[in-house]
Short mmCIF file of C-alpha atoms and ligand atoms in Angstrom, two decimals:
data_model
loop_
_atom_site.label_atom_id
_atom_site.label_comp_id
_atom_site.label_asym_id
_atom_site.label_seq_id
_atom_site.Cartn_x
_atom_site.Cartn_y
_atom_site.Cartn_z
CA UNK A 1013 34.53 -202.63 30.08
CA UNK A 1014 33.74 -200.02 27.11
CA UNK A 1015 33.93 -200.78 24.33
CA UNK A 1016 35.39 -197.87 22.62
CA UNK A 1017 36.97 -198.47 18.91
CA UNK A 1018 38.52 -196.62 16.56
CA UNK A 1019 36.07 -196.16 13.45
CA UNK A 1020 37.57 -197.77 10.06
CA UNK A 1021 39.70 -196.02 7.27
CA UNK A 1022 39.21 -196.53 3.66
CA UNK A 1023 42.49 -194.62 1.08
CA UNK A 1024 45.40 -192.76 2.71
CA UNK A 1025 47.43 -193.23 5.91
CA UNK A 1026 46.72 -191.39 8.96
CA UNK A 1027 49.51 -189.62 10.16
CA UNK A 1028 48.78 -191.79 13.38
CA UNK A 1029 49.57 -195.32 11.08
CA UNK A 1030 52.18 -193.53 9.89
CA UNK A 1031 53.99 -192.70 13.48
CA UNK A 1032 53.24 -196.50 14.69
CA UNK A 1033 55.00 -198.10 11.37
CA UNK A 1034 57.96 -196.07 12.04
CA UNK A 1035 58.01 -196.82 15.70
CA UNK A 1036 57.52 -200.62 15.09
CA UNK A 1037 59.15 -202.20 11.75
CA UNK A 1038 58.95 -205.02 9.93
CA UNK A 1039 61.14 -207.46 8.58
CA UNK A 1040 62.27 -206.54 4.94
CA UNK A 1041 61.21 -209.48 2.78
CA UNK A 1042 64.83 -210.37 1.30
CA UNK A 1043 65.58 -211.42 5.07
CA UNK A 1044 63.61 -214.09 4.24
CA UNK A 1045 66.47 -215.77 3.30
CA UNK A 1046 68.31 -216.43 6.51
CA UNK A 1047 67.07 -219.54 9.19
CA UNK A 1048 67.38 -217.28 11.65
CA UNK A 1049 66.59 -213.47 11.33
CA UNK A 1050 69.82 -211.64 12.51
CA UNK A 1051 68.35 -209.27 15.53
CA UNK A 1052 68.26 -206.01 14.34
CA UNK A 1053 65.90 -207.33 11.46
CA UNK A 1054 63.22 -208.96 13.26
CA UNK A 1055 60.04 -207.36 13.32
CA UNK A 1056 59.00 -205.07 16.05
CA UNK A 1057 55.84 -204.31 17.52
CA UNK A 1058 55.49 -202.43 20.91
CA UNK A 1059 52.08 -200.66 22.21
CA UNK A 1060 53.28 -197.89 24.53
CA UNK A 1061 56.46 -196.79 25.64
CA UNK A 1062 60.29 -199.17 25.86
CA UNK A 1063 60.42 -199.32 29.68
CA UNK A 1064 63.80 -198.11 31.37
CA UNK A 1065 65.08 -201.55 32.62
CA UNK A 1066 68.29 -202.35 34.51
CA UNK A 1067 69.29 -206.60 34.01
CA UNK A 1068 71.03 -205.78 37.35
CA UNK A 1069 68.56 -205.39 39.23
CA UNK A 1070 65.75 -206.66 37.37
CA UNK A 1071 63.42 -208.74 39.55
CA UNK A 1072 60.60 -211.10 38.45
CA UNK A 1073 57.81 -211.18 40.86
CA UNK A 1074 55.52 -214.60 40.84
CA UNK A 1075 52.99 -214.35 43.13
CA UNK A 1076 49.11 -214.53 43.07
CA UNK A 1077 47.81 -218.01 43.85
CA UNK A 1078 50.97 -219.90 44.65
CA UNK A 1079 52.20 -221.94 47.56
CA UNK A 1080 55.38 -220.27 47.46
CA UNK A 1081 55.57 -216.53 46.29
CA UNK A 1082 59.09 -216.03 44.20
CA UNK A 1083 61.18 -212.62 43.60
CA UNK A 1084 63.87 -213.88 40.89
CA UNK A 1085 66.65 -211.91 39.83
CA UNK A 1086 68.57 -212.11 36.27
CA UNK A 1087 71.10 -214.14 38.07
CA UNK A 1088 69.20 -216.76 39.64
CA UNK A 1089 67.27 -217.18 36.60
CA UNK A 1090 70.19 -217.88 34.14
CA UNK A 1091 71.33 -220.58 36.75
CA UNK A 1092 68.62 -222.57 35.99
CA UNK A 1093 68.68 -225.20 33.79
CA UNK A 1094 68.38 -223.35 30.17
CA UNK A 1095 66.41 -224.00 27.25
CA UNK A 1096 67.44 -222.65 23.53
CA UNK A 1097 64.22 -222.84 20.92
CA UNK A 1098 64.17 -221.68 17.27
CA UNK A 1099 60.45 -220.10 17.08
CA UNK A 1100 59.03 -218.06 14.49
CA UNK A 1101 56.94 -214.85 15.88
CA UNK A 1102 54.16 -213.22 14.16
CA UNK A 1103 51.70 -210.32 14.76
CA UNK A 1104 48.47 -210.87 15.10
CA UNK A 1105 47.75 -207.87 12.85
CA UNK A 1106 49.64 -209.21 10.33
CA UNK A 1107 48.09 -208.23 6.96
CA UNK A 1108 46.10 -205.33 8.21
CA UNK A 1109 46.77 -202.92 6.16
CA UNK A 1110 46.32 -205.22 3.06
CA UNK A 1111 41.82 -205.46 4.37
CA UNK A 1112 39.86 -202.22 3.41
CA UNK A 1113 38.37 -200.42 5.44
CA UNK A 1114 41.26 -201.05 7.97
CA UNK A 1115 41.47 -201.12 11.59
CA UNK A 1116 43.25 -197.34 12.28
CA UNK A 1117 46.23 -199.78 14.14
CA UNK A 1118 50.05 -200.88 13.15
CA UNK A 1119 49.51 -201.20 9.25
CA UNK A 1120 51.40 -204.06 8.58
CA UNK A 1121 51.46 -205.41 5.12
CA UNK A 1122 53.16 -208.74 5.67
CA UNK A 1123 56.33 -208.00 7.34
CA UNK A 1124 55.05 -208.29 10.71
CA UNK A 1125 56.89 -212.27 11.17
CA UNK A 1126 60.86 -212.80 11.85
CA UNK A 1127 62.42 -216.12 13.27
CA UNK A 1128 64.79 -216.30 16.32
CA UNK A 1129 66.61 -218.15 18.70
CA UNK A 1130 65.16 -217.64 22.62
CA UNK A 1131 67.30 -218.83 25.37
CA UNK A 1132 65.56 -219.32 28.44
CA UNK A 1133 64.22 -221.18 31.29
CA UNK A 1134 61.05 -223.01 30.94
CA UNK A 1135 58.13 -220.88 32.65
CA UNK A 1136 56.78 -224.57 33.91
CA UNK A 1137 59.63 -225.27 36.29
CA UNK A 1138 59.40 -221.49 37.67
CA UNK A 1139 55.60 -222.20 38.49
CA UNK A 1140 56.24 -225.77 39.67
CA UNK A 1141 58.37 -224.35 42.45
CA UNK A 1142 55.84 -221.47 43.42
CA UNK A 1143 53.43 -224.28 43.06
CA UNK A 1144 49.79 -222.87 41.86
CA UNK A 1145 46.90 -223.68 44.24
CA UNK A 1146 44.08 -226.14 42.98
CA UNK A 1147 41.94 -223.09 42.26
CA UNK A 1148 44.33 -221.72 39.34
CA UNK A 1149 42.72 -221.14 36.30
CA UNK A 1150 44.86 -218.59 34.47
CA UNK A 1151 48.48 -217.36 34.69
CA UNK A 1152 48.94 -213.72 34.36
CA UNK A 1153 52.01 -212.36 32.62
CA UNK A 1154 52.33 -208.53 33.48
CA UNK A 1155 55.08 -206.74 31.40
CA UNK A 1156 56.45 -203.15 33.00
CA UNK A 1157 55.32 -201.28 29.84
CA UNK A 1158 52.01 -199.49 30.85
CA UNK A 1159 50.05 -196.53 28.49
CA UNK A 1160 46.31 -196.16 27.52
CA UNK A 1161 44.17 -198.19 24.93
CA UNK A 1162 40.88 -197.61 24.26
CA UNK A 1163 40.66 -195.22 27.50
CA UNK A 1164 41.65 -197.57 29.83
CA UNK A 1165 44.92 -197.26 31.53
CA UNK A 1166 47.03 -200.33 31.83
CA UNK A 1167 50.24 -202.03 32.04
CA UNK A 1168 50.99 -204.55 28.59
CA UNK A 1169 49.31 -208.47 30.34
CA UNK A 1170 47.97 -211.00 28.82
CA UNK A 1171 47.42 -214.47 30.14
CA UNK A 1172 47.57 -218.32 29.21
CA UNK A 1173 45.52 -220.99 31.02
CA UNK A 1174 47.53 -222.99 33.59
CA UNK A 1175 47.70 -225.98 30.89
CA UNK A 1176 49.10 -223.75 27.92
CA UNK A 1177 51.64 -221.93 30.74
CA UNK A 1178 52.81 -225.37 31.85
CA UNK A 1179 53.35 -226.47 28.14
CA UNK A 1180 57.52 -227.49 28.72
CA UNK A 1181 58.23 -225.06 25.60
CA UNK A 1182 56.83 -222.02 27.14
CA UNK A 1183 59.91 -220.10 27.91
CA UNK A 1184 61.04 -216.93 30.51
CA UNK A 1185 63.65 -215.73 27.88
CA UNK A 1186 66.92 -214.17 28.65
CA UNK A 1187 68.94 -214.46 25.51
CA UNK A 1188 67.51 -213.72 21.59
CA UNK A 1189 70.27 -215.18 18.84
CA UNK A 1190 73.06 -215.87 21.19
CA UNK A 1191 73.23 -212.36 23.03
CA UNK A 1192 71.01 -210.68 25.66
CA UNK A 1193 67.67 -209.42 24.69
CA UNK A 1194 67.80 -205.84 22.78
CA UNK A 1195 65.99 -203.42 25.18
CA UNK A 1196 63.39 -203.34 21.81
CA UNK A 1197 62.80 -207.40 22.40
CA UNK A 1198 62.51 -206.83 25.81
CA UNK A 1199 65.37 -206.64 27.99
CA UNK A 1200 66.39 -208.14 30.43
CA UNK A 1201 63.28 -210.86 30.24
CA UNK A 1202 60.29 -211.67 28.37
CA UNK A 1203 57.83 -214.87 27.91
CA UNK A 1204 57.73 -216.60 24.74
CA UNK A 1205 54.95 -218.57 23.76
CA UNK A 1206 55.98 -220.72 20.34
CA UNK A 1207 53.09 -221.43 17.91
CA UNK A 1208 51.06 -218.38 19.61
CA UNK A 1209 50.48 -215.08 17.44
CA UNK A 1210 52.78 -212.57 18.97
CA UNK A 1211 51.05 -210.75 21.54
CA UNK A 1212 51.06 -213.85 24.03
CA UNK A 1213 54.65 -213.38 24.21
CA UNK A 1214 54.72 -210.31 27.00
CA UNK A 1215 58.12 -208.13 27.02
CA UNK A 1216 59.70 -206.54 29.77
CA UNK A 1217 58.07 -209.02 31.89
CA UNK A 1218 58.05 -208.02 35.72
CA UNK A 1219 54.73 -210.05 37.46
CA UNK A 1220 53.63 -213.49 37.26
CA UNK A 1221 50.08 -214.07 38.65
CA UNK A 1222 48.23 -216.83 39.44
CA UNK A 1223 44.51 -216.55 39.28
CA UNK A 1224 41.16 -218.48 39.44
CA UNK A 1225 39.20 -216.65 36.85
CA UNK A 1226 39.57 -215.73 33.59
CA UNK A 1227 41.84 -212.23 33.18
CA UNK A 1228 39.81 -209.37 31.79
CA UNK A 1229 42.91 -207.09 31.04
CA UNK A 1230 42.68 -204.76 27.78
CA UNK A 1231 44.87 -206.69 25.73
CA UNK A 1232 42.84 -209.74 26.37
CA UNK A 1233 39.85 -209.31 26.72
CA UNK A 1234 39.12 -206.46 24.30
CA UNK A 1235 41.87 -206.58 21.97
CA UNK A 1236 43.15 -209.91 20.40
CA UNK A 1237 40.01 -210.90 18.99
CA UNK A 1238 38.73 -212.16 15.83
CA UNK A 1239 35.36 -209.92 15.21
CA UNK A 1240 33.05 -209.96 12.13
CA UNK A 1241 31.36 -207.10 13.53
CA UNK A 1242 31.57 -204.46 16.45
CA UNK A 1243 30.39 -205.00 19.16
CA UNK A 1244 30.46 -208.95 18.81
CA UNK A 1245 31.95 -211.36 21.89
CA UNK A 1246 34.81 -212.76 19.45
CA UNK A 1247 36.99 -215.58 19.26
CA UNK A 1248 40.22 -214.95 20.81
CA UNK A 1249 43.48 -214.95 18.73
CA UNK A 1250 45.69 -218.05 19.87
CA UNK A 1251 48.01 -219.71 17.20
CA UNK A 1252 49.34 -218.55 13.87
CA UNK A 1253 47.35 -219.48 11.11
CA UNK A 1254 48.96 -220.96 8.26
CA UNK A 1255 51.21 -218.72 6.28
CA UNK A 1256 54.07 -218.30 3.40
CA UNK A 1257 55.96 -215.34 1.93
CA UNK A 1258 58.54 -215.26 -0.74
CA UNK A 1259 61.18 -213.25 -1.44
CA UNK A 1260 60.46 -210.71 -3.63
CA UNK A 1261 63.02 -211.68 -6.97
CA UNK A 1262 64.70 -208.97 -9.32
CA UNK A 1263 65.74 -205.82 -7.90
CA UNK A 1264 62.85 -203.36 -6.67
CA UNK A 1265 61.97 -199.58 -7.27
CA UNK A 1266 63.18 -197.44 -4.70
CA UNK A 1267 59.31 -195.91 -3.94
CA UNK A 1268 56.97 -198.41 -5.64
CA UNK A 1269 58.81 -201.17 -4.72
CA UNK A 1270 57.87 -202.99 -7.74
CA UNK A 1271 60.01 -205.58 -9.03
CA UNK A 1272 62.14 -206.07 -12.59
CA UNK A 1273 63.53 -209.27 -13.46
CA UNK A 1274 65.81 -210.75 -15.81
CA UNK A 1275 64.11 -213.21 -18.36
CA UNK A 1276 64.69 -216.92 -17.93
CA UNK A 1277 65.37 -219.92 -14.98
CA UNK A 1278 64.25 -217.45 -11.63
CA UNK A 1279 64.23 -219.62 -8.13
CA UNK A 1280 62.01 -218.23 -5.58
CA UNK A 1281 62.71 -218.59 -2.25
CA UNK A 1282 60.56 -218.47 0.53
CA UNK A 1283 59.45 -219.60 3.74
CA UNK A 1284 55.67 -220.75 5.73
CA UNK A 1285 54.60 -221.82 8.42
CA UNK A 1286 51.36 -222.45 11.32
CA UNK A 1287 51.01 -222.27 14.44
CA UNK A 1288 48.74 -225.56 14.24
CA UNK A 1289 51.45 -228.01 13.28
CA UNK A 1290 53.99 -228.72 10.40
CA UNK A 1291 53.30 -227.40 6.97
CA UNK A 1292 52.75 -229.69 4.49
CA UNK A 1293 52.61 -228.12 1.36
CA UNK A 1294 53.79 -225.48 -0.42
CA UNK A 1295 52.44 -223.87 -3.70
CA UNK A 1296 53.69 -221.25 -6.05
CA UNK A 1297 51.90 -219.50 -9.07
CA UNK A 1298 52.89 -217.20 -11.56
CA UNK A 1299 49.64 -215.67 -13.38
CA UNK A 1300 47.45 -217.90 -11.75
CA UNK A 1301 48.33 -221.87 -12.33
CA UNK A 1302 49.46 -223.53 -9.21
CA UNK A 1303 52.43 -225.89 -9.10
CA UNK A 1304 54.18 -227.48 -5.65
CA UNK A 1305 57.39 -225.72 -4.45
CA UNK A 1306 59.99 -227.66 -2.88
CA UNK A 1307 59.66 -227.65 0.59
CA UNK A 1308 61.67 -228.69 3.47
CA UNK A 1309 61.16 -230.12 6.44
CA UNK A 1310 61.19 -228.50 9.99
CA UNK A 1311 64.34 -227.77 11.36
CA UNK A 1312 62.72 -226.90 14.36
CA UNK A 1313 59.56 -227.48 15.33
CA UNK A 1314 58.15 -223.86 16.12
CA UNK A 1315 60.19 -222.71 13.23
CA UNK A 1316 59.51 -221.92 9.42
CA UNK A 1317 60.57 -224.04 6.89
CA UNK A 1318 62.32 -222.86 3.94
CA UNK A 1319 60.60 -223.68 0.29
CA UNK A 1320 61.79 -223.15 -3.19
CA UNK A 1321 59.98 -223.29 -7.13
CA UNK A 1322 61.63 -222.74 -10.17
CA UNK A 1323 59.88 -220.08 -12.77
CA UNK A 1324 60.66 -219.59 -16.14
CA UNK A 1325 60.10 -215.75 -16.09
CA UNK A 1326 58.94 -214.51 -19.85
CA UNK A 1327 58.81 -210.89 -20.64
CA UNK A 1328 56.13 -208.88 -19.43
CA UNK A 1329 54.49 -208.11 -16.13
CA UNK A 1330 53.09 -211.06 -14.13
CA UNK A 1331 51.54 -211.53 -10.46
CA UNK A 1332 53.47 -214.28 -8.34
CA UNK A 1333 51.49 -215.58 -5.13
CA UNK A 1334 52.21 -218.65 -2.96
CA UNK A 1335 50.20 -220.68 -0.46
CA UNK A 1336 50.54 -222.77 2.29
CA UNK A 1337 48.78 -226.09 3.44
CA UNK A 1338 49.50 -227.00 7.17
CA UNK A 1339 48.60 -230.66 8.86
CA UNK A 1340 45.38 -229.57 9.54
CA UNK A 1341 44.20 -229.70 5.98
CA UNK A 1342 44.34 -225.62 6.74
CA UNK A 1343 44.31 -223.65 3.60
CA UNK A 1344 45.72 -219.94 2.90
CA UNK A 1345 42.55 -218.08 1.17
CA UNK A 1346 43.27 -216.53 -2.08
CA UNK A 1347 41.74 -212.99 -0.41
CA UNK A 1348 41.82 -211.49 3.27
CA UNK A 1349 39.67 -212.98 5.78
CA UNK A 1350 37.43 -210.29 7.28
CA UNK A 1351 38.57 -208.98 10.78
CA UNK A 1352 37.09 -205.81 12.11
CA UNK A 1353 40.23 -204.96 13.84
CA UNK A 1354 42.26 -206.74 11.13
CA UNK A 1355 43.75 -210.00 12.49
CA UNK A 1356 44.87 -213.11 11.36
CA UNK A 1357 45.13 -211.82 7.42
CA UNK A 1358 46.84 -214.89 6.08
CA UNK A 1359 45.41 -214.29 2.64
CA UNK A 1360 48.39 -215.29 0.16
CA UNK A 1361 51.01 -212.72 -0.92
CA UNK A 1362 51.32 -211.39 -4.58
CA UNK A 1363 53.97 -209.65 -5.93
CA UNK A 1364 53.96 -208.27 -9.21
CA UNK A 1365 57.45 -208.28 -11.22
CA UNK A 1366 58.14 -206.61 -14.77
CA UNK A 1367 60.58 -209.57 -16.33
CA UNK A 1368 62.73 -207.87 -19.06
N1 LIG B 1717 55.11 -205.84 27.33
C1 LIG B 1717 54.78 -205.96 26.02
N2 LIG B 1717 54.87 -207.16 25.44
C2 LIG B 1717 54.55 -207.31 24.13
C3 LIG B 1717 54.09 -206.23 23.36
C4 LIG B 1717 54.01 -204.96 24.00
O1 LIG B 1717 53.66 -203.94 23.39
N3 LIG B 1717 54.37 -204.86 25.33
N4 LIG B 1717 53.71 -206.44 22.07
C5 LIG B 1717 53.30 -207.80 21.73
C6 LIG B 1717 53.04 -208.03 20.32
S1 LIG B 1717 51.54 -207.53 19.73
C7 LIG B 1717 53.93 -208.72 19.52
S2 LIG B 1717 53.53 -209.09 17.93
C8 LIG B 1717 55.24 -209.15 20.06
C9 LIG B 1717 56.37 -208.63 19.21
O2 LIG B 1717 57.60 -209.05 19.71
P1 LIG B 1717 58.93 -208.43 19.08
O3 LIG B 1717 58.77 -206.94 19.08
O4 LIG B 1717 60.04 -208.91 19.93
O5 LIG B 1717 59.02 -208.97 17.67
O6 LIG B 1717 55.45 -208.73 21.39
C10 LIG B 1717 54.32 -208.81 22.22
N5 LIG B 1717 54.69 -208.54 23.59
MO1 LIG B 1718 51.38 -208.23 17.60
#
């Protein structure tokens, strides 16, 4: 395949950018605040078109190398034994629009993450009854979505090899928060992959397919890579690396954004987590000296956990920034990590506040 990419932008927004970030959103910061972000404020992302989809007669196809080829409607699917998970989702491009010169994409700054609650059943006891031959490599996950990237026409699939589909938390979700998916999440059905960046989790999913090589579709082969350069083979994006955010404090300006606080006792909220296992510590600074937050531990296992620091805000302007730790010993760098097509920016966030 070609391998035909945008060139980079340094300064202002292309009017393309500026389409995408209204199309998509992210989650506003202060929603940092609830466990669980309330629907309508998780963070969207969505490459082509929201497909016309009817629950009623929504059929999932699984098919490929299998034993038993499957055609599962809504119904059948919620009669299976269910499985409700707390995960915390977050794009891949995460960041981007933070790294200069940017990747002409979805110019997230670091809103692109939201936590929910998926109801679903478990995409491992779908495949153990089609049963995958002994020459199944990959499994194929085909959403009904379908545009052009990079020239190349093609429906939104990705895939996961056999071992990560079969993982027991891999889920064919029905429900987000209690209620069906929004046709935005995905409606009626999508696959959620906890601990993965975003994109492994394919909406509006209508095809499961089992294959024995690896899948060489857009949005995995060419996209969802980390690149240092153009033109390089890449590592592919998998799990979330470690990351925190904060609520902003104070109140903000409506076009700047920039924060004004009260002088005194300020608690910071905020919330991390990594797709490579617990986090493990939390730090906060204010101008630059780093002290431990609070921080609490999982609720949930795929979930963010909440952390807290006290500041004594003095008058003036300072620059507040926290960083996560995960189990790995895995560090947040203090600037973005260079990504030609800007992914995985977990560099830590800053927010600058005028305390009067
Ligand atoms: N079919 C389909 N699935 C998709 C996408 C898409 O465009 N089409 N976007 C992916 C990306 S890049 C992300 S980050 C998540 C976002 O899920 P959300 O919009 O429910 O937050 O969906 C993933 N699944
Ligand atoms: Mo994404």
């Amino acid at each position: 395949m070609n391998e035909k990419r945008r060139p980079p932008i340094v300064g202002r927004y292309m009017q393309e950018e500026v389409a995408l970030a209204t199309r998509n959103s992210g989650m506003p910061l202060e929603a940092l605040r609830y466990d669980v972000t309330p629907a309508g404020l998780h963070y969207l992302l969505i490459h082509f078109d929201i497909p016309e989809a009817d629950a009623a007669t929504w059929k999932l196809r699984v098919e490929g190398l299998v034993a038993r080829p499957l055609e599962l409607g809504l119904g059948e699917l919620r009669r299976m034994r269910a499985k409700t998970l707390r995960v915390t989702l977050e794009c891949a491009g995460n960041g981007r629009g933070q790294v200069s010169p940017r990747y002409p994409s979805m110019p997230w700054l670091e809103e692109g993450v939201s936590t929910a609650e998926w109801t679903g059943v478990p995409l491992s006891a779908v495949l153990n009854e089609a049963r995958p031959g002994e020459s199944v490599r990959e499994i194929v996950f085909h959403g009904a979505d379908r545009g052009f990237d990079r020239g190349i026409e093609h429906s939104y699939s990705r895939s996961l090899r056999l071992a990560e589909a079969m993982h027991e938390d891999v889920l064919l979700a029905y429900d987000m928060n209690g209620a069906p998916l929004l046709p935005q999440h995905g409606a009626p059905l999508r696959l959620l992959v906890p601990r993965w960046y975003g994109m492994a989790s394919v909406k509006w999913l209508q095809r499961i397919e089992a294959i024995d090589r690896a899948f060489d579709g857009v949005q995995q082969a060419l996209s969802y890579h980390f690149r240092a350069a153009a033109g390089d083979p890449g590592i592919p994006c998998t799990r979330m690396r470690v990351n925190a955010l904060m609520v902003p404090p104070g109140i903000p300006e409506f076009f700047g954004r920039r924060r004004t606080v009260e002088a005194g006792e300020v608690e910071i909220l905020g919330r991390a987590w990594s797709g490579d296992g617990e986090v493990k510590r939390v730090q906060f600074s204010a101008d630059g000296a780093w002290q431990d937050a609070a921080l609490e531990a999982p609720v949930a296992p795929h979930a963010w956990q909440r952390w807290s620091a006290r500041w004594q805000a003095a008058r003036g302007v300072h620059e507040l920034r926290c960083r996560a730790t995960d189990a790995t010993g895995a560090i947040q760098p203090l600037e973005p990590p260079w990504d030609v097509a800007g992914f995985g920016n977990n560099s830590v966030q800053r927010v600058e506040v005028l305390v009067r």
